[in-house]
Amino acid sequence: FSFVHLKKIKMSSIVAIVGRPNVGKSTFFNRLIQKRDAIVDSQSGVTRDRHYGYSFWNGKDFTVIDTGGFMLGGEDNFEKEINTQVMIAIEEADIVVFVVDVETGINSMDNEISRLLHKSNKEVILAINKVDNSKRQLDSTEFYSLGFEKIFNFSAINGGGTGELLDSLVSLMPEESVIENNEIPGFAVVGRPNSGKSSFINALLGIDRYVVKDLAGTTRDSIDTHFNRFGFDFKLIDTAGIRKKSKINDDVEFYSVVRSIRTIENSDVCLIIFDATRSFDSQVKNIFWLAARNNKGIVILVNKWDLVDKKTNTIKLFEEEIRKELEPFTDIPIVFISSLTKQRIFKAIETGMMVYKCRSKKIVTRKFNETMLPIIEKTPPPAYKGKYVKIKFCTQLPSSFPQFAFFCNLPQYIKDPYKRFIENKIREIYDFNGVPIRIFFRKK
Ligand code: GDP
Ligand code: GDP
């Protein structure tokens, strides 16, 4: 009833920024992700710690991770922690940008990081930061002794030199980053370490014999598992990644984030596994945010429900708590499961399929106008600076997830509250449960 198959998927590259503290990693990171993130975050109203984000250069999209952002900051274990981040970056990222500081010159931590990077076969770019002026150009030659081939001077603060650095960076990325779509719904099973992802997959299979063969060193390969069960045809994305217990440290958040990014990007619907015995903490929220910002369908699976004392914790109370954390997303389905006792495993998949259908839904333009225009007429956008916005026509855009365009005379005068009003109406009328949607106002 099920089989494992191997498939290569081209994914957008993951770039990890490594280096010791204070060399300017987060300054550089912010410069890379600034614009796009700000736009999307203001749309969704979601705030979070910015340790990873999306960037693009010369027509190539990529994901950037600031490894420094994942450090817990304990002075005692600094070196050990940095080494762990670098090891994970080597294992999981496609390209490593190693940032050093021309002001301070080479120190022992730089040497240690260099040693780790040289031991790997990873593509590394040595980025010498704080080269703010030409005098510092001369100082930077010291770093040539670290033995890297691709070396760039730059200034994260004023942007000098970043163009050449990025040219070199994206030239290391494959031409296309197209995700193969073969029409079978793809589910990503994501969540914190130990939330029960592998147990959930085993529960689906009904047997424990499922072991993915060793595929060390093939981080660009993703193994999906195709299921045909309960009358549903679907695949689980990157089951190898879920099953693979890192030899470094499975509890390192950075590790689970990188894995989640890969899995989420290739899916249609994310089944976010949440451990009912833990709090809905920032790690789960980050995964949730990643799925939402990638416009994936979302289902929350509250796992280990068998361990919860039902006298003090009703489903209703539990659900209310989680809904608060998911704001402003109000209609994400939440299913209470136990991977151990196999409670509601069928329901979980059924809900995933339902969300998949919502996400693929196409609304006929004529009907959409017939429904939405009278609503708009009844509640038009508020006048702005004495000017009235007239919305004349609307349509769903052809894309893999729901996006809607409203054509009007003065789109710049439409503010967020009105956008939310329209989104709420669309959600009320059409079923988009668990699906992020986007709305644009454009000049006709
Ligand atoms: P991180 O710990 O590696 O993430 O480093 P930060 O990005 O927090 O930067 C550490 C310090 O270096 C901050 O005070 C920054 O303002 C400063 N800094 C970062 N980039 C530059 C630069 O290009 N030139 C100069 N002069 N200072 C910089
Ligand atoms: P993963 O790291 O997310 O893949 O988590 P695992 O599937 O390895 O599960 C972590 C631990 O939680 C294991 O000891 C599982 O036996 C346990 N576990 C997983 N699901 C459940 C559940 O529904 N109920 C209970 N009681 N334990 C569970």
Coordinates of C-alpha atoms and ligand atoms in Angstrom, one line a residue:
F1 CA 0.0 0.0 0.0
S2 CA 3.0 2.3 0.2
F3 CA 6.4 2.6 -1.3
V4 CA 9.4 4.8 -0.9
H5 CA 10.8 6.4 -3.9
L6 CA 13.8 8.6 -4.6
K7 CA 13.5 11.8 -6.3
K8 CA 15.8 14.7 -6.9
I9 CA 14.2 18.1 -6.4
K10 CA 15.8 21.4 -7.2
M11 CA 15.3 23.7 -4.2
S12 CA 16.2 27.2 -3.6
S13 CA 19.7 27.3 -2.0
I14 CA 20.2 27.7 1.7
V15 CA 23.0 30.1 2.6
A16 CA 24.4 30.0 6.1
I17 CA 26.3 33.0 7.6
V18 CA 28.8 31.8 10.1
G19 CA 31.5 33.5 12.1
R20 CA 32.4 34.5 15.7
P21 CA 30.4 37.1 17.6
N22 CA 30.6 40.8 16.6
V23 CA 32.0 40.4 13.1
G24 CA 28.8 41.8 11.6
K25 CA 26.8 38.7 10.7
S26 CA 23.4 40.1 11.7
T27 CA 24.2 43.4 10.1
F28 CA 24.9 41.6 6.8
F29 CA 21.9 39.4 7.3
N30 CA 19.6 42.3 7.8
R31 CA 20.9 44.0 4.7
L32 CA 20.2 40.8 2.7
I33 CA 16.6 40.2 3.8
Q34 CA 15.4 43.7 4.7
K35 CA 13.0 44.6 2.0
R36 CA 11.1 41.5 1.3
D37 CA 10.6 40.5 4.9
A38 CA 9.3 43.9 5.9
I39 CA 6.6 43.7 3.3
V40 CA 5.4 40.2 4.1
D41 CA 5.5 40.8 7.8
S42 CA 3.4 43.9 7.7
Q43 CA 0.9 42.0 5.6
S44 CA 0.4 39.1 8.0
G45 CA 1.0 41.1 11.2
V46 CA 3.4 38.3 12.4
T47 CA 6.4 39.3 14.3
R48 CA 9.3 37.0 15.1
D49 CA 13.0 36.8 15.7
R50 CA 14.7 37.4 12.5
H51 CA 17.3 34.7 12.1
Y52 CA 16.3 33.5 8.7
G53 CA 14.7 35.1 5.7
Y54 CA 14.6 35.2 2.0
S55 CA 16.7 37.1 -0.4
F56 CA 17.3 37.4 -4.1
W57 CA 20.1 38.6 -6.4
N58 CA 20.5 38.4 -10.2
G59 CA 17.2 36.6 -10.5
K60 CA 18.0 33.9 -8.0
D61 CA 16.1 33.3 -4.8
F62 CA 17.7 31.9 -1.8
T63 CA 17.2 31.4 1.9
V64 CA 19.7 33.1 4.3
I65 CA 20.3 31.9 7.9
D66 CA 22.2 33.9 10.5
T67 CA 23.7 31.2 12.6
G68 CA 24.6 33.7 15.3
G69 CA 21.0 34.4 15.9
F70 CA 20.6 30.8 17.2
M71 CA 23.3 31.2 19.8
L72 CA 22.0 31.0 23.3
G73 CA 24.7 33.4 24.5
G74 CA 26.2 31.5 27.3
E75 CA 29.7 33.0 27.6
D76 CA 31.2 29.7 28.9
N77 CA 30.2 27.6 26.0
F78 CA 30.7 30.2 23.3
E79 CA 33.3 28.4 21.3
K80 CA 31.6 25.0 21.6
E81 CA 28.3 26.6 20.5
I82 CA 29.9 28.3 17.5
N83 CA 31.5 25.1 16.4
T84 CA 28.2 23.3 16.6
Q85 CA 26.5 25.9 14.4
V86 CA 29.4 25.7 11.9
M87 CA 29.2 21.9 11.8
I88 CA 25.4 22.0 11.1
A89 CA 25.9 24.8 8.5
I90 CA 28.4 22.5 6.8
E91 CA 26.1 19.6 6.9
E92 CA 22.8 21.3 5.9
A93 CA 23.4 24.5 4.1
D94 CA 24.4 24.7 0.4
I95 CA 26.8 27.6 0.7
V96 CA 28.6 29.0 3.8
V97 CA 29.5 32.7 4.0
F98 CA 32.3 32.9 6.6
V99 CA 32.4 36.5 8.0
V100 CA 35.6 37.9 9.6
D101 CA 36.4 41.3 11.0
V102 CA 39.1 43.5 9.6
E103 CA 39.1 45.7 12.7
T104 CA 40.2 42.9 15.0
G105 CA 42.1 40.7 12.6
I106 CA 42.4 37.0 12.8
N107 CA 41.9 35.4 16.2
S108 CA 41.8 31.8 17.5
M109 CA 38.1 31.3 16.9
D110 CA 38.5 32.4 13.3
N111 CA 41.3 29.8 12.9
E112 CA 39.1 27.1 14.5
I113 CA 36.2 27.9 12.2
S114 CA 38.5 27.9 9.2
R115 CA 39.8 24.5 10.2
L116 CA 36.2 23.1 10.3
L117 CA 35.3 24.6 7.0
H118 CA 38.5 23.3 5.3
K119 CA 37.7 19.8 6.5
S120 CA 34.4 19.9 4.6
N121 CA 33.8 20.0 0.9
K122 CA 31.4 22.8 1.3
E123 CA 31.5 25.9 -0.9
V124 CA 32.8 28.7 1.3
I125 CA 33.0 32.4 0.7
L126 CA 35.3 34.3 3.0
A127 CA 33.7 37.7 3.6
I128 CA 36.0 40.2 5.2
N129 CA 33.7 42.7 6.9
K130 CA 34.1 46.3 8.1
V131 CA 36.3 47.2 5.1
D132 CA 34.7 50.7 5.2
N133 CA 37.5 52.5 3.5
S134 CA 40.6 52.0 1.4
K135 CA 43.1 51.9 4.3
R136 CA 41.3 48.9 5.5
Q137 CA 41.7 47.2 2.1
L138 CA 45.4 46.8 3.0
D139 CA 44.7 45.4 6.4
S140 CA 42.4 42.7 4.9
T141 CA 45.3 40.9 3.2
E142 CA 46.1 39.3 6.5
F143 CA 43.1 37.0 6.0
Y144 CA 44.5 35.4 2.9
S145 CA 46.5 33.2 5.2
L146 CA 43.2 31.4 6.1
G147 CA 43.5 29.7 2.8
F148 CA 40.2 30.3 1.1
E149 CA 39.8 30.8 -2.6
K150 CA 36.8 33.1 -2.8
I151 CA 37.6 36.2 -0.7
F152 CA 35.7 39.5 -0.7
N153 CA 36.2 42.7 1.2
F154 CA 32.9 44.4 2.1
S155 CA 31.2 46.7 4.5
A156 CA 27.9 45.3 5.9
I157 CA 27.2 48.8 7.3
N158 CA 27.5 50.9 4.2
G159 CA 27.0 48.1 1.6
G160 CA 30.4 48.6 -0.1
G161 CA 31.6 45.4 -1.9
T162 CA 28.4 43.5 -1.2
G163 CA 27.5 43.5 -5.0
E164 CA 30.6 41.5 -5.9
L165 CA 30.2 39.2 -3.0
L166 CA 26.6 38.4 -4.0
D167 CA 27.5 38.0 -7.6
S168 CA 30.0 35.3 -6.5
L169 CA 27.5 33.8 -4.1
V170 CA 24.7 33.3 -6.5
S171 CA 27.0 32.0 -9.2
L172 CA 27.5 29.0 -7.0
M173 CA 23.8 28.3 -7.1
P174 CA 22.1 26.0 -9.7
E175 CA 20.4 27.8 -12.6
E176 CA 16.8 27.0 -11.8
S177 CA 15.1 26.5 -8.5
V178 CA 12.0 24.9 -9.8
I179 CA 10.1 22.5 -7.6
E180 CA 8.7 19.6 -9.5
N181 CA 5.0 19.4 -9.2
N182 CA 3.4 16.1 -10.1
E183 CA 0.0 16.8 -8.9
I184 CA -0.1 14.4 -5.9
P185 CA -0.7 16.5 -2.8
G186 CA 2.5 16.9 -0.8
F187 CA 2.4 17.0 2.9
A188 CA 5.2 18.2 5.1
V189 CA 5.3 16.8 8.6
V190 CA 7.1 19.4 10.6
G191 CA 7.6 20.3 14.3
R192 CA 10.1 20.5 17.1
P193 CA 12.4 17.6 17.7
N194 CA 10.6 14.9 19.8
S195 CA 7.1 16.2 19.0
G196 CA 6.4 12.8 17.4
K197 CA 7.0 13.3 13.7
S198 CA 8.5 9.9 13.1
S199 CA 5.9 8.3 15.3
F200 CA 3.2 9.9 13.2
I201 CA 4.7 8.6 10.0
N202 CA 5.0 5.1 11.5
A203 CA 1.3 5.3 12.6
L204 CA 0.4 6.1 9.1
L205 CA 2.3 3.2 7.8
G206 CA 0.9 1.0 10.5
I207 CA 4.1 -0.9 10.8
D208 CA 7.6 -0.2 12.1
R209 CA 9.6 -1.8 9.4
Y210 CA 10.0 1.5 7.5
V211 CA 13.6 2.5 7.6
V212 CA 15.1 4.9 5.1
K213 CA 18.4 3.8 3.6
D214 CA 21.5 5.7 4.5
L215 CA 21.9 8.6 2.1
A216 CA 24.7 10.6 3.8
G217 CA 26.0 13.6 2.1
T218 CA 23.1 14.1 -0.3
T219 CA 21.5 17.1 1.2
R220 CA 20.1 18.2 -2.1
D221 CA 18.2 15.0 -2.5
S222 CA 14.8 14.7 -0.9
I223 CA 13.1 11.4 -0.3
D224 CA 9.4 11.5 -0.4
T225 CA 7.1 8.7 0.6
H226 CA 4.1 8.1 -1.5
F227 CA 1.0 6.9 0.3
N228 CA -2.2 5.4 -0.9
R229 CA -4.2 4.8 2.2
F230 CA -7.7 5.4 3.5
G231 CA -8.6 6.1 -0.1
F232 CA -6.3 9.1 -0.2
D233 CA -3.3 9.5 -2.5
F234 CA -0.7 11.8 -1.2
K235 CA 3.0 12.0 -0.5
L236 CA 5.0 12.9 2.6
I237 CA 7.8 15.3 1.8
D238 CA 11.4 14.5 2.8
T239 CA 10.7 11.6 5.1
A240 CA 14.4 10.9 5.2
G241 CA 15.1 14.2 6.8
I242 CA 12.5 13.5 9.5
R243 CA 13.8 10.1 10.2
K244 CA 17.4 11.2 10.2
K245 CA 18.6 11.8 13.7
S246 CA 21.5 14.2 13.5
K247 CA 24.8 12.9 14.7
I248 CA 25.6 16.4 16.0
N249 CA 22.6 17.4 18.1
D250 CA 19.0 16.9 17.3
D251 CA 17.9 19.5 19.8
V252 CA 19.8 22.4 18.1
E253 CA 17.0 24.7 16.9
F254 CA 19.1 25.8 13.9
Y255 CA 19.2 22.2 12.7
S256 CA 15.5 21.7 12.9
V257 CA 14.9 25.1 11.2
V258 CA 17.0 24.2 8.2
R259 CA 15.3 20.9 7.8
S260 CA 11.9 22.5 8.2
I261 CA 12.7 25.1 5.5
R262 CA 13.5 22.4 3.0
T263 CA 10.5 20.3 3.8
I264 CA 8.1 23.2 3.9
E265 CA 9.2 24.7 0.6
N266 CA 8.5 21.5 -1.3
S267 CA 5.1 20.8 0.2
D268 CA 1.5 21.9 -0.5
V269 CA 0.2 21.4 3.1
C270 CA 2.2 21.5 6.3
L271 CA 1.1 19.2 9.1
I272 CA 2.6 20.9 12.1
I273 CA 3.1 18.5 14.9
F274 CA 2.8 20.0 18.3
D275 CA 3.5 18.1 21.5
A276 CA 0.5 18.5 23.8
T277 CA 2.7 18.2 26.9
R278 CA 4.7 21.3 26.0
S279 CA 3.9 24.9 25.5
F280 CA 3.3 26.4 22.1
D281 CA 6.7 28.1 22.2
S282 CA 8.7 30.2 19.8
Q283 CA 10.1 27.1 18.0
V284 CA 6.7 26.0 17.0
K285 CA 5.6 29.5 16.2
N286 CA 8.7 29.9 13.9
I287 CA 7.7 26.8 12.0
F288 CA 4.2 28.0 11.8
W289 CA 5.4 31.3 10.5
L290 CA 7.6 29.6 7.9
A291 CA 4.7 27.7 6.6
A292 CA 2.4 30.8 6.5
R293 CA 4.9 33.0 4.8
N294 CA 5.5 30.3 2.2
N295 CA 1.8 30.3 1.5
K296 CA 1.4 26.7 2.4
G297 CA -1.8 25.1 3.7
I298 CA -1.6 24.4 7.4
V299 CA -3.0 21.9 9.8
I300 CA -2.0 21.8 13.5
L301 CA -1.8 18.3 14.9
V302 CA -1.8 18.3 18.7
N303 CA 0.1 15.0 19.3
K304 CA 0.5 12.9 22.5
W305 CA -3.1 13.7 23.4
D306 CA -3.1 10.3 25.2
L307 CA -0.8 11.9 27.8
V308 CA -3.1 14.8 28.6
D309 CA -5.4 14.7 31.6
K310 CA -8.8 15.2 30.0
K311 CA -10.4 16.3 33.3
T312 CA -8.5 19.5 33.5
N313 CA -7.8 20.0 29.8
T314 CA -10.7 19.8 27.4
I315 CA -10.2 20.0 23.7
K316 CA -12.1 23.3 23.7
L317 CA -9.8 24.9 26.2
F318 CA -6.7 23.6 24.5
E319 CA -7.9 24.9 21.2
E320 CA -8.6 28.3 22.5
E321 CA -5.0 28.6 23.8
I322 CA -3.5 27.6 20.5
R323 CA -5.8 29.9 18.5
K324 CA -4.5 32.8 20.5
E325 CA -1.0 32.0 19.5
L326 CA -2.0 31.7 15.8
E327 CA -3.5 35.2 15.5
P328 CA -4.4 36.7 13.1
F329 CA -4.9 33.3 11.4
T330 CA -8.3 32.3 12.7
D331 CA -9.4 29.3 10.7
I332 CA -6.4 26.9 10.9
P333 CA -7.7 23.4 11.5
I334 CA -6.5 21.8 14.8
V335 CA -6.7 18.0 15.2
F336 CA -6.0 16.2 18.5
I337 CA -4.1 13.0 17.8
S338 CA -2.0 10.3 19.4
S339 CA 0.6 8.8 17.2
L340 CA 1.0 6.1 19.9
T341 CA -2.6 4.9 20.1
K342 CA -3.3 6.0 16.5
Q343 CA -6.2 8.2 17.6
R344 CA -7.5 10.4 14.8
I345 CA -4.6 9.6 12.4
F346 CA -7.2 9.2 9.6
K347 CA -8.8 12.5 10.6
A348 CA -5.4 14.2 10.4
I349 CA -4.9 13.1 6.8
E350 CA -8.5 13.8 5.9
T351 CA -8.1 17.4 7.2
G352 CA -4.8 17.7 5.3
M353 CA -6.7 16.7 2.1
M354 CA -9.5 19.2 2.8
V355 CA -6.9 22.0 3.2
Y356 CA -5.2 20.9 0.0
K357 CA -8.5 21.2 -1.8
C358 CA -9.1 24.7 -0.4
R359 CA -5.7 25.8 -1.4
S360 CA -6.2 24.5 -5.0
K361 CA -9.6 26.1 -5.3
K362 CA -10.2 28.4 -8.3
I363 CA -13.2 30.8 -8.2
V364 CA -14.8 31.7 -11.5
T365 CA -14.2 35.3 -12.1
R366 CA -17.8 36.2 -13.1
K367 CA -19.2 34.7 -9.9
F368 CA -16.5 36.3 -7.8
N369 CA -17.5 39.7 -9.1
E370 CA -21.2 39.0 -8.6
T371 CA -20.4 38.2 -5.0
M372 CA -17.8 40.7 -4.0
L373 CA -18.8 43.9 -5.9
P374 CA -22.1 44.3 -4.0
I375 CA -20.3 43.8 -0.7
I376 CA -17.8 46.5 -1.7
E377 CA -20.6 48.8 -2.8
K378 CA -22.2 48.4 0.6
T379 CA -19.0 49.0 2.5
P380 CA -16.6 50.9 0.2
P381 CA -13.1 51.8 1.2
P382 CA -13.1 54.9 3.4
A383 CA -12.3 58.2 1.5
Y384 CA -8.7 59.2 1.9
K385 CA -7.6 62.9 1.6
G386 CA -11.0 63.6 0.2
K387 CA -10.6 61.1 -2.6
Y388 CA -12.9 58.1 -3.2
V389 CA -11.5 54.7 -4.2
K390 CA -13.6 52.9 -6.8
I391 CA -13.2 49.1 -7.1
K392 CA -14.4 48.0 -10.5
F393 CA -13.4 44.5 -11.0
C394 CA -11.8 41.6 -9.1
T395 CA -10.4 38.2 -10.0
Q396 CA -8.4 35.3 -8.6
L397 CA -4.9 35.2 -10.1
P398 CA -3.6 32.0 -11.7
S399 CA -1.1 30.7 -9.1
S400 CA -0.5 27.6 -7.0
F401 CA -2.1 29.3 -3.9
P402 CA -5.1 31.7 -3.6
Q403 CA -4.3 35.2 -4.6
F404 CA -6.8 37.8 -5.5
A405 CA -6.5 41.1 -7.4
F406 CA -9.0 44.0 -7.0
F407 CA -8.7 46.7 -9.7
C408 CA -9.4 50.3 -8.8
N409 CA -8.6 53.9 -9.5
L410 CA -6.4 54.7 -6.4
P411 CA -4.9 51.5 -5.0
Q412 CA -2.4 53.4 -2.9
Y413 CA -5.3 54.7 -0.8
I414 CA -6.4 51.2 0.3
K415 CA -5.2 50.7 3.9
D416 CA -4.6 47.5 5.9
P417 CA -7.9 47.5 7.7
Y418 CA -9.9 47.4 4.5
K419 CA -7.6 44.7 3.1
R420 CA -8.4 42.6 6.2
F421 CA -12.1 43.4 5.8
I422 CA -12.0 42.0 2.2
E423 CA -10.0 39.0 3.3
N424 CA -12.5 38.2 6.1
K425 CA -15.4 38.4 3.7
I426 CA -13.6 36.1 1.2
R427 CA -13.0 33.6 4.0
E428 CA -16.6 33.9 5.2
I429 CA -18.0 33.2 1.8
Y430 CA -15.6 30.7 0.3
D431 CA -13.9 28.0 2.3
F432 CA -10.2 28.7 2.7
N433 CA -9.7 26.9 6.0
G434 CA -6.0 26.6 6.8
V435 CA -4.9 28.4 3.7
P436 CA -3.0 31.8 3.7
I437 CA -4.4 34.0 0.9
R438 CA -3.1 37.2 -0.6
I439 CA -5.0 40.2 -1.8
F440 CA -3.7 42.9 -4.0
F441 CA -5.2 46.2 -5.1
R442 CA -4.1 47.3 -8.5
K443 CA -4.6 50.1 -10.9
K444 CA -6.8 49.2 -13.7
Ligands
GDP1 P1 27.3 39.6 14.8 O1 27.5 39.3 16.3 O2 28.4 38.9 14.0 O3 26.0 39.3 14.3 O4 27.7 41.2 14.6 P2 26.7 42.4 14.5 O5 26.1 42.5 13.1 O6 25.8 42.5 15.7 O7 27.8 43.6 14.5 C1 28.7 43.8 15.5 C2 29.1 45.2 15.5 O8 29.9 45.5 14.4 C3 28.0 46.2 15.6 O9 28.3 47.3 16.4 C4 27.9 46.7 14.1 O10 27.4 48.0 14.0 C5 29.4 46.7 13.7 N1 29.5 46.5 12.2 C6 28.8 45.6 11.5 N2 29.2 45.7 10.2 C7 30.1 46.8 10.1 C8 30.8 47.4 9.1 O11 30.7 47.1 7.9 N3 31.6 48.4 9.4 C9 31.8 48.8 10.7 N4 32.6 49.8 11.0 N5 31.1 48.2 11.7 C10 30.3 47.2 11.5
GDP2 P1 10.4 13.3 16.3 O1 11.7 13.7 16.8 O2 9.5 14.5 16.1 O3 10.4 12.4 15.1 O4 9.7 12.4 17.5 P2 9.5 10.9 17.7 O5 8.5 10.3 16.8 O6 10.9 10.2 17.7 O7 8.9 10.8 19.2 C1 9.5 11.4 20.3 C2 9.1 10.6 21.5 O8 7.7 10.9 21.8 C3 9.2 9.1 21.4 O9 9.6 8.6 22.7 C4 7.8 8.7 21.1 O10 7.5 7.4 21.5 C5 6.9 9.7 21.8 N1 5.6 9.9 21.2 C6 5.4 10.2 19.9 N2 4.1 10.4 19.7 C7 3.4 10.1 20.9 C8 2.1 10.0 21.3 O11 1.1 10.3 20.6 N3 1.8 9.7 22.6 C9 2.9 9.4 23.5 N4 2.5 9.1 24.7 N5 4.1 9.4 23.1 C10 4.5 9.8 21.8

